[in-house]
C-alpha cells in the first residue's frame, strides 16, 4: 500500500513538471521573427507613427 501511494505521488510530480515544461516551451516558441519587425518613427507634423525610410 505504501508503494502504491509513493508511486502515485511520484507520477503526479512528474506530470506537474511536464505541464510546466510545455508552458515554458509554448512561451519560448512565441519569439518574434526579427525580419518581420518594422521600425517605426513618429511623424512630427501629424504625431502619428510611420515606417522608417
XYZ file of C-alpha atoms in Angstrom:
53
model
C 0.000 0.000 0.000
C 2.843 2.392 0.815
C 4.444 1.679 -2.547
C 1.224 2.466 -4.355
C 0.906 5.839 -2.622
C 4.555 6.664 -3.297
C 4.126 5.712 -6.929
C 1.053 7.939 -7.280
C 2.878 10.877 -5.680
C 5.871 10.379 -7.964
C 3.698 10.216 -11.080
C 1.788 13.351 -10.076
C 5.030 15.299 -9.500
C 6.353 14.195 -12.896
C 3.119 15.279 -14.579
C 3.325 18.701 -12.947
C 6.890 19.157 -14.228
C 5.854 18.021 -17.693
C 2.960 20.513 -17.806
C 5.227 23.354 -16.651
C 7.790 22.490 -19.318
C 5.121 22.572 -22.017
C 4.049 26.038 -20.869
C 7.646 27.289 -20.970
C 8.179 25.827 -24.437
C 4.986 27.458 -25.627
C 6.178 30.886 -24.491
C 9.708 30.400 -25.816
C 8.379 29.458 -29.272
C 6.413 32.718 -29.498
C 9.509 34.803 -30.209
C 9.093 37.470 -32.857
C 10.880 36.918 -36.117
C 13.365 39.794 -36.417
C 12.871 40.097 -40.162
C 9.156 40.793 -39.779
C 9.623 43.660 -37.318
C 9.095 47.094 -38.862
C 10.891 50.089 -37.367
C 8.518 52.975 -36.754
C 9.143 56.646 -36.189
C 6.842 59.497 -35.192
C 5.917 61.922 -37.943
C 6.489 65.405 -36.444
C 3.629 67.003 -38.394
C 0.835 64.510 -37.694
C 2.240 62.942 -34.490
C 1.452 59.506 -35.930
C 3.705 56.512 -36.380
C 5.052 55.707 -39.831
C 7.619 53.208 -41.110
C 11.189 54.388 -41.260
C 12.593 55.011 -44.719
